């Protein structure tokens, strides 16, 4: 990678991985970022998944399937160090781009993929009551503590075994109590 002024705006980059290593690459990178305290340079790591709904024996079953097998999307600031860390993560074969310089995705490409910039609006607010619709806490009712739009997560205080416990859930897992 050539020595140049780094663009200090985070951009989305595509990293090619060995097939089947996508989640491992994501996890290993997250650990490395944490260990080296580089959270200021990495903003998101995504293995794009899409839900496949299957109805079997009258039961609705949802499976997650990789949208781009062999690829991981990373929102990051590229510097000599961050480039090196990603490039040398086990399972990574390289950045998608021309030559050695990673090429960020354009806003149009990001919009076409539909995984970012689409602000998800939720119909509940902090301190409102919600019901958990699926997952291990299905049926529980709790109070919204925190809404994280970047990560599409909501922290809900649910009462378990007589004490309030904060649980982090996906936006799609909760519904406002009517």
CSV table of C-alpha atoms in Angstrom, one decimal, residues 7-92:
chain,number,residue,atom,x,y,z
A,7,UNK,CA,-8.9,9.3,4.4
A,8,UNK,CA,-10.0,9.6,8.0
A,9,UNK,CA,-13.7,9.0,7.1
A,10,UNK,CA,-14.8,5.5,7.6
A,11,UNK,CA,-15.7,3.7,4.4
A,12,UNK,CA,-17.1,0.3,3.6
A,13,UNK,CA,-14.5,-2.2,2.1
A,14,UNK,CA,-15.0,-5.7,0.9
A,15,UNK,CA,-12.7,-8.4,2.0
A,16,UNK,CA,-12.4,-11.8,0.3
A,17,UNK,CA,-12.2,-14.8,2.6
A,18,UNK,CA,-11.9,-18.6,2.2
A,19,UNK,CA,-15.4,-20.0,1.8
A,20,UNK,CA,-16.8,-20.9,5.2
A,21,UNK,CA,-14.4,-18.6,7.0
A,22,UNK,CA,-16.6,-15.5,7.0
A,23,UNK,CA,-17.8,-15.7,10.6
A,24,UNK,CA,-14.4,-16.8,11.9
A,25,UNK,CA,-12.7,-13.8,10.1
A,26,UNK,CA,-15.3,-11.5,11.6
A,27,UNK,CA,-14.8,-12.9,15.2
A,28,UNK,CA,-11.0,-12.9,14.9
A,29,UNK,CA,-10.9,-9.4,13.6
A,30,UNK,CA,-13.2,-8.2,16.4
A,31,UNK,CA,-10.9,-9.8,18.9
A,32,UNK,CA,-7.7,-8.2,17.3
A,33,UNK,CA,-9.4,-4.8,17.2
A,34,UNK,CA,-10.3,-5.0,20.9
A,35,UNK,CA,-6.8,-6.3,21.9
A,36,UNK,CA,-5.0,-3.6,20.0
A,37,UNK,CA,-7.5,-0.9,21.1
A,38,UNK,CA,-8.3,0.1,17.5
A,39,UNK,CA,-12.1,0.7,18.0
A,40,UNK,CA,-11.6,4.2,16.7
A,41,UNK,CA,-10.7,2.8,13.2
A,42,UNK,CA,-13.2,0.0,12.8
A,43,UNK,CA,-16.9,0.7,12.9
A,44,UNK,CA,-18.7,-2.4,11.6
A,45,UNK,CA,-17.9,-5.9,10.3
A,46,UNK,CA,-20.7,-7.6,8.5
A,47,UNK,CA,-21.3,-11.0,7.0
A,48,UNK,CA,-24.5,-10.1,5.1
A,49,UNK,CA,-27.2,-12.6,5.8
A,50,UNK,CA,-30.7,-12.9,4.5
A,51,UNK,CA,-33.6,-14.8,6.0
A,52,UNK,CA,-35.0,-17.7,4.2
A,53,UNK,CA,-38.4,-18.7,5.4
A,54,UNK,CA,-39.4,-22.3,5.1
A,55,UNK,CA,-42.7,-23.7,6.2
A,56,UNK,CA,-42.4,-27.4,7.2
A,57,UNK,CA,-45.2,-29.4,8.8
A,58,UNK,CA,-47.2,-26.2,9.2
A,59,UNK,CA,-44.3,-24.6,11.2
A,60,UNK,CA,-42.6,-21.5,9.9
A,61,UNK,CA,-38.8,-21.9,10.1
A,62,UNK,CA,-36.4,-19.1,9.3
A,63,UNK,CA,-32.9,-19.9,8.2
A,64,UNK,CA,-30.1,-17.4,7.7
A,65,UNK,CA,-28.1,-17.7,4.4
A,66,UNK,CA,-25.0,-15.8,3.5
A,67,UNK,CA,-25.8,-13.2,0.8
A,68,UNK,CA,-22.2,-13.1,-0.5
A,69,UNK,CA,-20.4,-16.3,0.4
A,70,UNK,CA,-16.6,-15.7,0.7
A,71,UNK,CA,-16.9,-12.0,1.5
A,72,UNK,CA,-17.0,-9.9,4.6
A,73,UNK,CA,-17.9,-6.2,4.6
A,74,UNK,CA,-15.9,-3.9,6.9
A,75,UNK,CA,-16.6,-0.2,7.7
A,76,UNK,CA,-13.1,1.1,8.6
A,77,UNK,CA,-10.5,3.8,8.3
A,78,UNK,CA,-7.7,2.4,6.2
A,79,UNK,CA,-4.2,3.1,7.6
A,80,UNK,CA,-1.0,1.1,7.2
A,81,UNK,CA,-1.8,-0.7,10.5
A,82,UNK,CA,-5.5,-1.4,9.9
A,83,UNK,CA,-4.8,-2.6,6.4
A,84,UNK,CA,-2.1,-4.9,7.7
A,85,UNK,CA,-4.3,-6.3,10.5
A,86,UNK,CA,-7.2,-7.1,8.1
A,87,UNK,CA,-4.9,-8.4,5.4
A,88,UNK,CA,-3.2,-10.8,7.9
A,89,UNK,CA,-6.3,-12.2,9.6
A,90,UNK,CA,-6.4,-16.0,9.1
A,91,UNK,CA,-8.9,-16.8,6.3
A,92,UNK,CA,-8.6,-13.4,4.5
